[in-house]
PDB file of C-alpha atoms and ligand atoms in Angstrom:
ATOM      1  CA  MET A   1     -11.881  -0.284 -30.357  1.00 71.00           C
ATOM      2  CA  THR A   2      -8.761   0.995 -31.397  1.00 75.00           C
ATOM      3  CA  LYS A   3      -6.060  -1.244 -32.980  1.00 80.00           C
ATOM      4  CA  ASN A   4      -2.483  -1.129 -32.284  1.00 89.00           C
ATOM      5  CA  THR A   5      -3.428  -0.272 -28.742  1.00 96.00           C
ATOM      6  CA  LEU A   6      -2.513  -1.464 -24.977  1.00 98.00           C
ATOM      7  CA  TYR A   7      -5.567  -1.200 -22.781  1.00 98.00           C
ATOM      8  CA  VAL A   8      -4.571  -1.182 -19.135  1.00 98.00           C
ATOM      9  CA  VAL A   9      -7.766  -2.863 -17.385  1.00 98.00           C
ATOM     10  CA  ALA A  10      -8.708  -2.501 -13.859  1.00 98.00           C
ATOM     11  CA  THR A  11     -10.325  -5.421 -12.477  1.00 98.00           C
ATOM     12  CA  PRO A  12     -12.221  -6.473  -9.203  1.00 97.00           C
ATOM     13  CA  ILE A  13     -10.306  -6.837  -5.866  1.00 98.00           C
ATOM     14  CA  GLY A  14     -13.075  -9.098  -4.434  1.00 96.00           C
ATOM     15  CA  ASN A  15     -16.419  -8.297  -5.538  1.00 96.00           C
ATOM     16  CA  LEU A  16     -16.980  -9.317  -9.274  1.00 94.00           C
ATOM     17  CA  ASP A  17     -19.585  -6.805  -9.820  1.00 95.00           C
ATOM     18  CA  ASP A  18     -17.222  -4.013  -9.377  1.00 97.00           C
ATOM     19  CA  ILE A  19     -15.909  -4.458 -13.093  1.00 97.00           C
ATOM     20  CA  SER A  20     -16.915  -1.503 -15.292  1.00 97.00           C
ATOM     21  CA  ARG A  21     -19.005  -2.014 -18.406  1.00 97.00           C
ATOM     22  CA  ARG A  22     -16.234  -0.351 -20.428  1.00 97.00           C
ATOM     23  CA  ALA A  23     -13.893  -2.936 -19.115  1.00 98.00           C
ATOM     24  CA  ILE A  24     -16.130  -5.865 -20.044  1.00 97.00           C
ATOM     25  CA  ASP A  25     -16.531  -4.307 -23.609  1.00 97.00           C
ATOM     26  CA  THR A  26     -12.695  -3.988 -24.101  1.00 97.00           C
ATOM     27  CA  LEU A  27     -11.970  -7.241 -22.693  1.00 97.00           C
ATOM     28  CA  LYS A  28     -14.518  -8.822 -25.254  1.00 97.00           C
ATOM     29  CA  GLN A  29     -13.076  -6.853 -28.048  1.00 96.00           C
ATOM     30  CA  VAL A  30      -9.161  -7.059 -27.718  1.00 97.00           C
ATOM     31  CA  ASP A  31      -7.329  -9.604 -29.453  1.00 96.00           C
ATOM     32  CA  VAL A  32      -5.284 -10.668 -26.538  1.00 97.00           C
ATOM     33  CA  VAL A  33      -5.358 -10.637 -22.854  1.00 97.00           C
ATOM     34  CA  ALA A  34      -2.077 -10.304 -21.310  1.00 97.00           C
ATOM     35  CA  ALA A  35      -2.482 -11.520 -17.642  1.00 95.00           C
ATOM     36  CA  GLU A  36      -0.355 -11.520 -14.394  1.00 92.00           C
ATOM     37  CA  ASP A  37      -1.821 -15.032 -13.898  1.00 93.00           C
ATOM     38  CA  THR A  38      -3.725 -16.471 -16.947  1.00 94.00           C
ATOM     39  CA  ARG A  39      -5.495 -19.284 -14.704  1.00 94.00           C
ATOM     40  CA  HIS A  40      -6.563 -16.394 -11.987  1.00 94.00           C
ATOM     41  CA  SER A  41      -7.859 -14.029 -14.923  1.00 95.00           C
ATOM     42  CA  ARG A  42      -9.460 -17.002 -17.042  1.00 95.00           C
ATOM     43  CA  ARG A  43     -11.787 -17.367 -13.865  1.00 94.00           C
ATOM     44  CA  LEU A  44     -12.965 -13.861 -14.330  1.00 95.00           C
ATOM     45  CA  LEU A  45     -13.244 -13.981 -18.226  1.00 96.00           C
ATOM     46  CA  ASP A  46     -15.001 -17.203 -17.807  1.00 95.00           C
ATOM     47  CA  HIS A  47     -17.300 -15.470 -15.315  1.00 94.00           C
ATOM     48  CA  LEU A  48     -17.859 -12.661 -17.909  1.00 95.00           C
ATOM     49  CA  GLY A  49     -18.499 -15.317 -20.581  1.00 96.00           C
ATOM     50  CA  ILE A  50     -15.493 -14.120 -22.495  1.00 97.00           C
ATOM     51  CA  ARG A  51     -12.936 -16.290 -24.494  1.00 95.00           C
ATOM     52  CA  LYS A  52      -9.759 -15.006 -25.484  1.00 94.00           C
ATOM     53  CA  PRO A  53      -6.260 -15.835 -26.348  1.00 96.00           C
ATOM     54  CA  MET A  54      -4.174 -15.146 -23.326  1.00 96.00           C
ATOM     55  CA  MET A  55      -0.574 -14.656 -22.331  1.00 95.00           C
ATOM     56  CA  ALA A  56       0.963 -14.667 -18.945  1.00 94.00           C
ATOM     57  CA  ILE A  57       3.114 -11.390 -18.222  1.00 92.00           C
ATOM     58  CA  HIS A  58       4.443 -11.396 -14.541  1.00 86.00           C
ATOM     59  CA  ASP A  59       7.349 -10.110 -12.589  1.00 81.00           C
ATOM     60  CA  HIS A  60       9.700 -12.782 -13.660  1.00 84.00           C
ATOM     61  CA  ASN A  61       9.239 -12.827 -17.419  1.00 86.00           C
ATOM     62  CA  GLU A  62       7.969  -9.340 -17.970  1.00 84.00           C
ATOM     63  CA  ARG A  63      11.132  -8.052 -19.676  1.00 82.00           C
ATOM     64  CA  SER A  64      11.147 -10.871 -22.043  1.00 85.00           C
ATOM     65  CA  LYS A  65       7.648 -10.687 -22.890  1.00 91.00           C
ATOM     66  CA  ILE A  66       7.873  -7.013 -23.830  1.00 93.00           C
ATOM     67  CA  ASP A  67       9.165  -7.483 -27.418  1.00 92.00           C
ATOM     68  CA  GLN A  68       6.379 -10.188 -28.012  1.00 93.00           C
ATOM     69  CA  VAL A  69       3.770  -7.696 -26.807  1.00 94.00           C
ATOM     70  CA  ILE A  70       4.864  -4.888 -28.964  1.00 94.00           C
ATOM     71  CA  GLU A  71       5.296  -6.953 -31.984  1.00 93.00           C
ATOM     72  CA  LEU A  72       1.441  -7.814 -31.780  1.00 94.00           C
ATOM     73  CA  LEU A  73       0.737  -4.091 -31.282  1.00 94.00           C
ATOM     74  CA  SER A  74       3.007  -3.430 -34.052  1.00 92.00           C
ATOM     75  CA  ASP A  75       1.046  -5.917 -36.191  1.00 92.00           C
ATOM     76  CA  GLY A  76      -2.516  -3.964 -35.643  1.00 93.00           C
ATOM     77  CA  GLN A  77      -3.700  -6.161 -32.723  1.00 95.00           C
ATOM     78  CA  SER A  78      -4.802  -4.757 -29.457  1.00 96.00           C
ATOM     79  CA  VAL A  79      -3.863  -6.192 -26.034  1.00 97.00           C
ATOM     80  CA  ALA A  80      -5.695  -5.904 -22.706  1.00 98.00           C
ATOM     81  CA  LEU A  81      -3.417  -6.000 -19.727  1.00 98.00           C
ATOM     82  CA  VAL A  82      -4.884  -7.097 -16.495  1.00 97.00           C
ATOM     83  CA  SER A  83      -3.380  -8.134 -13.266  1.00 96.00           C
ATOM     84  CA  ASP A  84      -4.940 -10.616 -10.585  1.00 96.00           C
ATOM     85  CA  ALA A  85      -6.646  -7.815  -8.992  1.00 96.00           C
ATOM     86  CA  GLY A  86      -7.485  -4.159  -8.956  1.00 98.00           C
ATOM     87  CA  THR A  87      -5.468  -1.663 -11.183  1.00 98.00           C
ATOM     88  CA  PRO A  88      -2.155  -3.103 -13.055  1.00 98.00           C
ATOM     89  CA  LEU A  89       1.149  -1.325 -12.302  1.00 97.00           C
ATOM     90  CA  ILE A  90      -0.043  -0.600  -8.776  1.00 98.00           C
ATOM     91  CA  SER A  91       2.132  -3.003  -6.789  1.00 97.00           C
ATOM     92  CA  ASP A  92       1.469  -5.219  -9.561  1.00 95.00           C
ATOM     93  CA  PRO A  93       3.509  -6.117 -13.031  1.00 94.00           C
ATOM     94  CA  GLY A  94       3.198  -3.697 -16.077  1.00 95.00           C
ATOM     95  CA  TYR A  95       5.476  -0.794 -15.498  1.00 95.00           C
ATOM     96  CA  PRO A  96       8.354  -2.052 -17.909  1.00 94.00           C
ATOM     97  CA  LEU A  97       5.599  -2.960 -20.646  1.00 95.00           C
ATOM     98  CA  VAL A  98       3.815   0.673 -20.440  1.00 97.00           C
ATOM     99  CA  ASN A  99       7.275   2.323 -20.324  1.00 96.00           C
ATOM    100  CA  ALA A 100       8.148   0.394 -23.594  1.00 95.00           C
ATOM    101  CA  CYS A 101       5.201   1.002 -25.274  1.00 96.00           C
ATOM    102  CA  ARG A 102       5.517   4.985 -24.335  1.00 96.00           C
ATOM    103  CA  ASP A 103       8.741   4.709 -25.660  1.00 95.00           C
ATOM    104  CA  LYS A 104       8.117   3.192 -28.805  1.00 93.00           C
ATOM    105  CA  GLY A 105       5.017   5.495 -29.409  1.00 93.00           C
ATOM    106  CA  VAL A 106       2.570   2.724 -28.863  1.00 94.00           C
ATOM    107  CA  ASN A 107      -1.048   3.821 -27.848  1.00 95.00           C
ATOM    108  CA  VAL A 108      -1.747   3.052 -24.124  1.00 97.00           C
ATOM    109  CA  ILE A 109      -5.336   3.614 -22.888  1.00 98.00           C
ATOM    110  CA  PRO A 110      -6.134   3.119 -19.254  1.00 98.00           C
ATOM    111  CA  LEU A 111      -9.490   1.923 -18.094  1.00 98.00           C
ATOM    112  CA  PRO A 112     -10.082   3.075 -14.441  1.00 98.00           C
ATOM    113  CA  GLY A 113     -11.422   0.779 -11.935  1.00 98.00           C
ATOM    114  CA  PRO A 114     -10.954  -0.867  -8.457  1.00 98.00           C
ATOM    115  CA  CYS A 115      -7.639  -0.193  -6.574  1.00 98.00           C
ATOM    116  CA  ALA A 116      -7.359  -1.149  -2.992  1.00 98.00           C
ATOM    117  CA  LEU A 117      -5.507   1.934  -1.555  1.00 98.00           C
ATOM    118  CA  ILE A 118      -8.167   4.186  -3.167  1.00 98.00           C
ATOM    119  CA  THR A 119     -10.928   2.129  -1.722  1.00 98.00           C
ATOM    120  CA  ALA A 120      -9.587   1.939   1.521  1.00 98.00           C
ATOM    121  CA  LEU A 121      -8.677   5.581   1.881  1.00 98.00           C
ATOM    122  CA  SER A 122     -12.211   6.508   0.766  1.00 98.00           C
ATOM    123  CA  ALA A 123     -13.768   4.975   3.842  1.00 98.00           C
ATOM    124  CA  ALA A 124     -11.032   5.037   6.297  1.00 98.00           C
ATOM    125  CA  GLY A 125     -11.668   8.582   7.836  1.00 97.00           C
ATOM    126  CA  LEU A 126      -8.277   9.697   7.548  1.00 97.00           C
ATOM    127  CA  PRO A 127      -7.188  12.900   5.745  1.00 96.00           C
ATOM    128  CA  THR A 128      -7.157  12.171   1.932  1.00 97.00           C
ATOM    129  CA  ASP A 129      -6.247  15.872   0.558  1.00 95.00           C
ATOM    130  CA  ARG A 130      -2.501  14.542   0.694  1.00 96.00           C
ATOM    131  CA  PHE A 131      -1.405  11.215   0.994  1.00 98.00           C
ATOM    132  CA  ILE A 132       1.667   8.966   0.139  1.00 97.00           C
ATOM    133  CA  PHE A 133       1.357   5.281  -0.899  1.00 98.00           C
ATOM    134  CA  GLU A 134       4.331   3.188   0.057  1.00 97.00           C
ATOM    135  CA  GLY A 135       3.267   0.047  -1.561  1.00 97.00           C
ATOM    136  CA  PHE A 136       4.751  -3.005   0.433  1.00 97.00           C
ATOM    137  CA  LEU A 137       7.069  -2.738   3.115  1.00 97.00           C
ATOM    138  CA  PRO A 138      10.216  -5.047   3.010  1.00 96.00           C
ATOM    139  CA  ALA A 139       9.778  -8.588   4.556  1.00 93.00           C
ATOM    140  CA  LYS A 140      12.824  -8.331   7.008  1.00 93.00           C
ATOM    141  CA  SER A 141      12.304  -6.834  10.207  1.00 92.00           C
ATOM    142  CA  LYS A 142      15.406  -4.249  10.058  1.00 95.00           C
ATOM    143  CA  ALA A 143      14.710  -3.195   6.588  1.00 96.00           C
ATOM    144  CA  ARG A 144      11.094  -2.732   7.322  1.00 96.00           C
ATOM    145  CA  ARG A 145      12.080  -0.533  10.452  1.00 95.00           C
ATOM    146  CA  GLU A 146      14.362   1.449   8.461  1.00 96.00           C
ATOM    147  CA  ARG A 147      11.702   2.310   5.941  1.00 96.00           C
ATOM    148  CA  LEU A 148       9.283   3.250   8.676  1.00 96.00           C
ATOM    149  CA  GLN A 149      11.734   5.423  10.328  1.00 93.00           C
ATOM    150  CA  GLU A 150      12.193   7.326   7.042  1.00 93.00           C
ATOM    151  CA  VAL A 151       8.728   8.601   7.333  1.00 93.00           C
ATOM    152  CA  LEU A 152       8.548   9.492  10.872  1.00 90.00           C
ATOM    153  CA  GLU A 153       8.328  13.115  10.187  1.00 84.00           C
ATOM    154  CA  GLU A 154       5.667  12.668   7.204  1.00 93.00           C
ATOM    155  CA  THR A 155       2.756  14.660   7.933  1.00 91.00           C
ATOM    156  CA  ARG A 156       0.690  13.251   4.948  1.00 96.00           C
ATOM    157  CA  THR A 157      -1.283  10.183   5.557  1.00 97.00           C
ATOM    158  CA  LEU A 158       0.574   7.170   4.935  1.00 98.00           C
ATOM    159  CA  VAL A 159      -0.760   4.045   2.965  1.00 98.00           C
ATOM    160  CA  TYR A 160       0.722   0.625   2.902  1.00 98.00           C
ATOM    161  CA  TYR A 161      -0.104  -2.919   1.317  1.00 98.00           C
ATOM    162  CA  GLU A 162       0.271  -5.729   3.722  1.00 97.00           C
ATOM    163  CA  SER A 163      -0.324  -9.409   3.832  1.00 94.00           C
ATOM    164  CA  THR A 164      -1.791 -11.811   6.353  1.00 95.00           C
ATOM    165  CA  HIS A 165       1.643 -13.094   7.065  1.00 94.00           C
ATOM    166  CA  ARG A 166       3.113  -9.904   8.212  1.00 96.00           C
ATOM    167  CA  ILE A 167       0.353  -7.934   9.630  1.00 97.00           C
ATOM    168  CA  LEU A 168       1.168  -8.586  13.388  1.00 97.00           C
ATOM    169  CA  ASN A 169       4.942  -7.843  12.696  1.00 96.00           C
ATOM    170  CA  LEU A 170       3.998  -4.649  11.024  1.00 97.00           C
ATOM    171  CA  LEU A 171       1.496  -3.449  14.009  1.00 97.00           C
ATOM    172  CA  GLU A 172       4.580  -4.394  16.215  1.00 96.00           C
ATOM    173  CA  ASP A 173       6.816  -2.430  14.549  1.00 96.00           C
ATOM    174  CA  LEU A 174       4.409   0.562  14.546  1.00 96.00           C
ATOM    175  CA  ALA A 175       3.561   0.078  18.159  1.00 95.00           C
ATOM    176  CA  ASP A 176       7.035   0.568  18.696  1.00 92.00           C
ATOM    177  CA  LEU A 177       8.056   3.568  16.445  1.00 93.00           C
ATOM    178  CA  MET A 178       4.776   5.634  15.963  1.00 91.00           C
ATOM    179  CA  PRO A 179       2.845   4.380  19.355  1.00 90.00           C
ATOM    180  CA  GLU A 180       0.533   7.515  19.105  1.00 87.00           C
ATOM    181  CA  ARG A 181      -0.352   7.407  15.493  1.00 93.00           C
ATOM    182  CA  ARG A 182      -3.753   6.424  14.656  1.00 96.00           C
ATOM    183  CA  VAL A 183      -3.894   3.468  12.611  1.00 98.00           C
ATOM    184  CA  VAL A 184      -6.724   2.149  10.200  1.00 98.00           C
ATOM    185  CA  LEU A 185      -6.765  -1.340   8.949  1.00 98.00           C
ATOM    186  CA  ALA A 186      -8.808  -2.211   5.953  1.00 98.00           C
ATOM    187  CA  ARG A 187      -9.327  -5.780   5.510  1.00 98.00           C
ATOM    188  CA  GLU A 188     -10.890  -7.747   2.832  1.00 98.00           C
ATOM    189  CA  LEU A 189     -12.314  -4.922   0.929  1.00 98.00           C
ATOM    190  CA  THR A 190     -15.377  -5.493  -1.184  1.00 98.00           C
ATOM    191  CA  LYS A 191     -15.602  -9.080   0.200  1.00 97.00           C
ATOM    192  CA  ARG A 192     -17.765 -10.894   2.632  1.00 96.00           C
ATOM    193  CA  PHE A 193     -15.548 -10.273   5.574  1.00 96.00           C
ATOM    194  CA  GLU A 194     -14.601  -6.525   4.901  1.00 98.00           C
ATOM    195  CA  THR A 195     -13.672  -4.966   7.980  1.00 97.00           C
ATOM    196  CA  PHE A 196     -12.387  -1.531   9.083  1.00 98.00           C
ATOM    197  CA  LEU A 197     -10.375  -1.239  12.574  1.00 98.00           C
ATOM    198  CA  SER A 198      -9.336   1.853  13.778  1.00 98.00           C
ATOM    199  CA  GLY A 199      -6.953   2.844  16.860  1.00 97.00           C
ATOM    200  CA  ARG A 200      -3.190   2.919  18.024  1.00 96.00           C
ATOM    201  CA  ALA A 201      -0.965   0.104  16.847  1.00 97.00           C
ATOM    202  CA  ALA A 202      -0.767  -1.613  20.121  1.00 96.00           C
ATOM    203  CA  GLU A 203      -4.422  -1.653  20.412  1.00 97.00           C
ATOM    204  CA  LEU A 204      -5.022  -3.208  17.144  1.00 97.00           C
ATOM    205  CA  LYS A 205      -2.277  -5.795  17.620  1.00 97.00           C
ATOM    206  CA  GLN A 206      -3.958  -7.078  20.730  1.00 97.00           C
ATOM    207  CA  ARG A 207      -7.361  -7.100  18.991  1.00 96.00           C
ATOM    208  CA  LEU A 208      -5.808  -9.282  16.117  1.00 96.00           C
ATOM    209  CA  GLU A 209      -3.952 -11.594  18.616  1.00 96.00           C
ATOM    210  CA  GLU A 210      -7.380 -12.072  20.378  1.00 96.00           C
ATOM    211  CA  ASP A 211      -9.298 -13.033  17.145  1.00 94.00           C
ATOM    212  CA  SER A 212      -7.239 -14.616  14.789  1.00 92.00           C
ATOM    213  CA  ASP A 213     -10.074 -14.324  12.031  1.00 93.00           C
ATOM    214  CA  GLN A 214      -8.731 -10.617  11.915  1.00 93.00           C
ATOM    215  CA  THR A 215      -5.302 -11.554  10.746  1.00 93.00           C
ATOM    216  CA  LYS A 216      -6.730 -13.194   7.731  1.00 95.00           C
ATOM    217  CA  GLY A 217      -6.991 -11.951   4.223  1.00 96.00           C
ATOM    218  CA  GLU A 218      -5.672  -8.776   2.870  1.00 97.00           C
ATOM    219  CA  PHE A 219      -4.860  -5.421   4.154  1.00 98.00           C
ATOM    220  CA  VAL A 220      -4.469  -1.798   3.488  1.00 98.00           C
ATOM    221  CA  VAL A 221      -2.789  -0.236   6.697  1.00 98.00           C
ATOM    222  CA  MET A 222      -3.000   3.493   6.745  1.00 98.00           C
ATOM    223  CA  LEU A 223      -1.561   5.889   9.266  1.00 98.00           C
ATOM    224  CA  ALA A 224      -2.399   9.408  10.120  1.00 97.00           C
ATOM    225  CA  GLY A 225       0.386  11.599   9.388  1.00 95.00           C
ATOM    226  CA  ALA A 226       2.658  13.050  12.098  1.00 90.00           C
ATOM    227  CA  GLU A 227       1.613  16.067  13.925  1.00 81.00           C
ATOM    228  CA  PRO A 228       3.820  18.972  13.119  1.00 74.00           C
ATOM    229  CA  ILE A 229       5.908  19.675  16.057  1.00 70.00           C
ATOM    230  CA  GLU A 230       5.584  23.140  16.985  1.00 64.00           C
ATOM    231  CA  SER A 231       8.295  23.935  19.460  1.00 63.00           C
ATOM    232  CA  GLU A 232      11.795  25.308  18.125  1.00 69.00           C
ATOM    233  CA  GLY A 233      12.736  23.129  15.286  1.00 80.00           C
ATOM    234  CA  LEU A 234      12.318  19.836  16.703  1.00 86.00           C
ATOM    235  CA  THR A 235      11.818  16.732  14.316  1.00 85.00           C
ATOM    236  CA  GLN A 236       9.840  13.597  14.850  1.00 82.00           C
ATOM    237  CA  GLN A 237      13.223  11.867  15.080  1.00 86.00           C
ATOM    238  CA  ASP A 238      14.236  14.121  18.042  1.00 89.00           C
ATOM    239  CA  GLN A 239      10.752  13.250  19.654  1.00 89.00           C
ATOM    240  CA  TYR A 240      11.402   9.511  19.146  1.00 89.00           C
ATOM    241  CA  VAL A 241      14.914   9.759  20.649  1.00 92.00           C
ATOM    242  CA  LEU A 242      13.463  11.666  23.602  1.00 93.00           C
ATOM    243  CA  LYS A 243      10.625   9.333  24.043  1.00 91.00           C
ATOM    244  CA  THR A 244      12.833   6.200  24.081  1.00 92.00           C
ATOM    245  CA  LEU A 245      15.017   7.657  26.527  1.00 94.00           C
ATOM    246  CA  MET A 246      12.226   8.744  28.937  1.00 94.00           C
ATOM    247  CA  GLU A 247      11.167   5.078  29.022  1.00 92.00           C
ATOM    248  CA  ALA A 248      14.268   4.574  31.116  1.00 94.00           C
ATOM    249  CA  LEU A 249      15.380   8.060  32.372  1.00 94.00           C
ATOM    250  CA  PRO A 250      13.509  10.973  34.415  1.00 94.00           C
ATOM    251  CA  LEU A 251      12.566  13.600  31.881  1.00 94.00           C
ATOM    252  CA  LYS A 252      15.241  16.008  32.963  1.00 94.00           C
ATOM    253  CA  LYS A 253      18.127  13.732  32.087  1.00 95.00           C
ATOM    254  CA  ALA A 254      16.370  12.315  29.181  1.00 94.00           C
ATOM    255  CA  ALA A 255      15.995  15.966  27.721  1.00 94.00           C
ATOM    256  CA  GLN A 256      19.693  16.569  28.490  1.00 95.00           C
ATOM    257  CA  MET A 257      20.932  13.294  26.617  1.00 95.00           C
ATOM    258  CA  THR A 258      18.535  13.971  23.668  1.00 94.00           C
ATOM    259  CA  ALA A 259      20.136  17.388  23.653  1.00 92.00           C
ATOM    260  CA  ASN A 260      23.628  16.142  23.376  1.00 94.00           C
ATOM    261  CA  LEU A 261      22.752  13.431  20.907  1.00 93.00           C
ATOM    262  CA  THR A 262      20.821  15.779  18.626  1.00 91.00           C
ATOM    263  CA  GLY A 263      22.284  19.303  19.112  1.00 90.00           C
ATOM    264  CA  LYS A 264      18.877  20.623  19.825  1.00 90.00           C
ATOM    265  CA  SER A 265      17.728  22.957  22.814  1.00 89.00           C
ATOM    266  CA  LYS A 266      17.348  21.157  26.141  1.00 92.00           C
ATOM    267  CA  ASN A 267      14.719  23.396  27.185  1.00 87.00           C
ATOM    268  CA  ALA A 268      12.526  22.822  24.060  1.00 88.00           C
ATOM    269  CA  LEU A 269      12.913  18.929  24.281  1.00 91.00           C
ATOM    270  CA  TYR A 270      12.052  19.374  28.113  1.00 92.00           C
ATOM    271  CA  GLN A 271       8.924  21.035  27.223  1.00 88.00           C
ATOM    272  CA  LEU A 272       8.102  18.604  24.507  1.00 88.00           C
ATOM    273  CA  GLY A 273       8.690  15.896  27.263  1.00 90.00           C
ATOM    274  CA  LEU A 274       5.942  17.515  29.400  1.00 88.00           C
ATOM    275  CA  THR A 275       3.683  17.507  26.371  1.00 84.00           C
ATOM    276  CA  LEU A 276       4.065  13.942  25.819  1.00 83.00           C
ATOM    277  CA  LYS A 277       3.879  13.128  29.362  1.00 84.00           C
ATOM    278  CA  ASP A 278       0.337  14.962  29.677  1.00 76.00           C
ATOM    279  CA  ASN A 279      -0.856  13.091  26.592  1.00 70.00           C
ATOM    280  CA  GLU A 280       0.015   9.653  27.909  1.00 69.00           C
TER     281      GLU A 280
HETATM  282  N1  SAM B 301      -3.125  -3.775  -8.007  1.00 57.35           N
HETATM  283  C1  SAM B 301      -3.906  -3.823  -6.595  1.00 57.35           C
HETATM  284  C2  SAM B 301      -4.613  -2.611  -6.558  1.00 57.35           C
HETATM  285  O1  SAM B 301      -4.942  -1.965  -7.449  1.00 57.35           O
HETATM  286  O2  SAM B 301      -4.903  -2.403  -5.308  1.00 57.35           O
HETATM  287  C3  SAM B 301      -2.668  -4.310  -5.572  1.00 57.35           C
HETATM  288  C4  SAM B 301      -2.109  -5.601  -5.917  1.00 57.35           C
HETATM  289  S1  SAM B 301      -1.022  -6.086  -4.714  1.00 57.35           S
HETATM  290  C5  SAM B 301      -0.044  -7.462  -5.287  1.00 57.35           C
HETATM  291  C6  SAM B 301      -1.970  -6.923  -3.510  1.00 57.35           C
HETATM  292  C7  SAM B 301      -2.096  -6.384  -2.059  1.00 57.35           C
HETATM  293  O3  SAM B 301      -3.224  -5.302  -2.227  1.00 57.35           O
HETATM  294  C8  SAM B 301      -2.670  -6.978  -1.128  1.00 57.35           C
HETATM  295  O4  SAM B 301      -1.478  -7.564  -0.340  1.00 57.35           O
HETATM  296  C9  SAM B 301      -3.336  -5.967  -0.111  1.00 57.35           C
HETATM  297  O5  SAM B 301      -2.322  -5.458   0.688  1.00 57.35           O
HETATM  298  C10 SAM B 301      -3.930  -5.172  -1.203  1.00 57.35           C
HETATM  299  N2  SAM B 301      -5.286  -5.593  -1.522  1.00 57.35           N
HETATM  300  C11 SAM B 301      -5.801  -6.017  -2.641  1.00 57.35           C
HETATM  301  N3  SAM B 301      -7.128  -6.484  -2.614  1.00 57.35           N
HETATM  302  C12 SAM B 301      -7.493  -6.210  -1.513  1.00 57.35           C
HETATM  303  C13 SAM B 301      -8.837  -6.243  -0.599  1.00 57.35           C
HETATM  304  N4  SAM B 301      -9.797  -6.658  -1.310  1.00 57.35           N
HETATM  305  N5  SAM B 301      -8.660  -5.810   0.588  1.00 57.35           N
HETATM  306  C14 SAM B 301      -7.458  -5.286   1.151  1.00 57.35           C
HETATM  307  N6  SAM B 301      -6.437  -5.223   0.531  1.00 57.35           N
HETATM  308  C15 SAM B 301      -6.531  -5.501  -0.615  1.00 57.35           C
END
């Protein structure tokens, strides 16, 4: 155990047996455990038979606590940073603290372990050679849709975190904006009701509406990346405009209007429209 060190310790995302031996040894040996929610993490420590002084460090007090932690570390103590579940800093508190430690030359040692996005990707059956993690989408519909629009052209696998409260809203937005995409929902990973569901967003939404148990718990939502559009410089945005207009207009008219709006070739759009129709 190195003194003057901040240990960033990953903890289980459900199954308590997923904690590493090294994490247990570190939690036993540090002077203080800094936790997102001390009551929550105390249950983990109790389960491991570890008693330690704890301090709360969460999104609302993190900046004011930084000096306190750096002082402890400078006094020769060692601190373990844990979050409620998984890897600290990954959609969890800790970034300002780790950044401050790096700035001040304080030693930071990561202890790898559970992380919901990696666990989900490892079993989803989507490409994992390149992916982007987008964390939580905004809660408000308009902002959420804007963020999704930003990645319409993204060809890498997309990964989001989502809660039980908004999973149906997200699927509705995806059904509207990316109706053809393959979506994989990873729910309650490492827990009793762990479930992977795969399909188009509209199908998954219907499935969840028919069985409300499937809306419960925590979700990682993964999407196949956009198919690169082969023809003549067309983008996913162009395709989106064309598809939207095709819902109300004959293909020829929709292609013409899309060409007017986007400045792209009417013929290329017409050909793309034919392909889209074939794929329906
Ligand atoms: N730091 C955590 C990690 O390393 O994955 C993530 C914390 S973030 C506040 C919580 C979100 O992670 C949940 O809303 C859910 O999207 C995802 N998550 C955490 N545990 C999960 C689980 N067991 N199954 C599915 N998703 C989970």
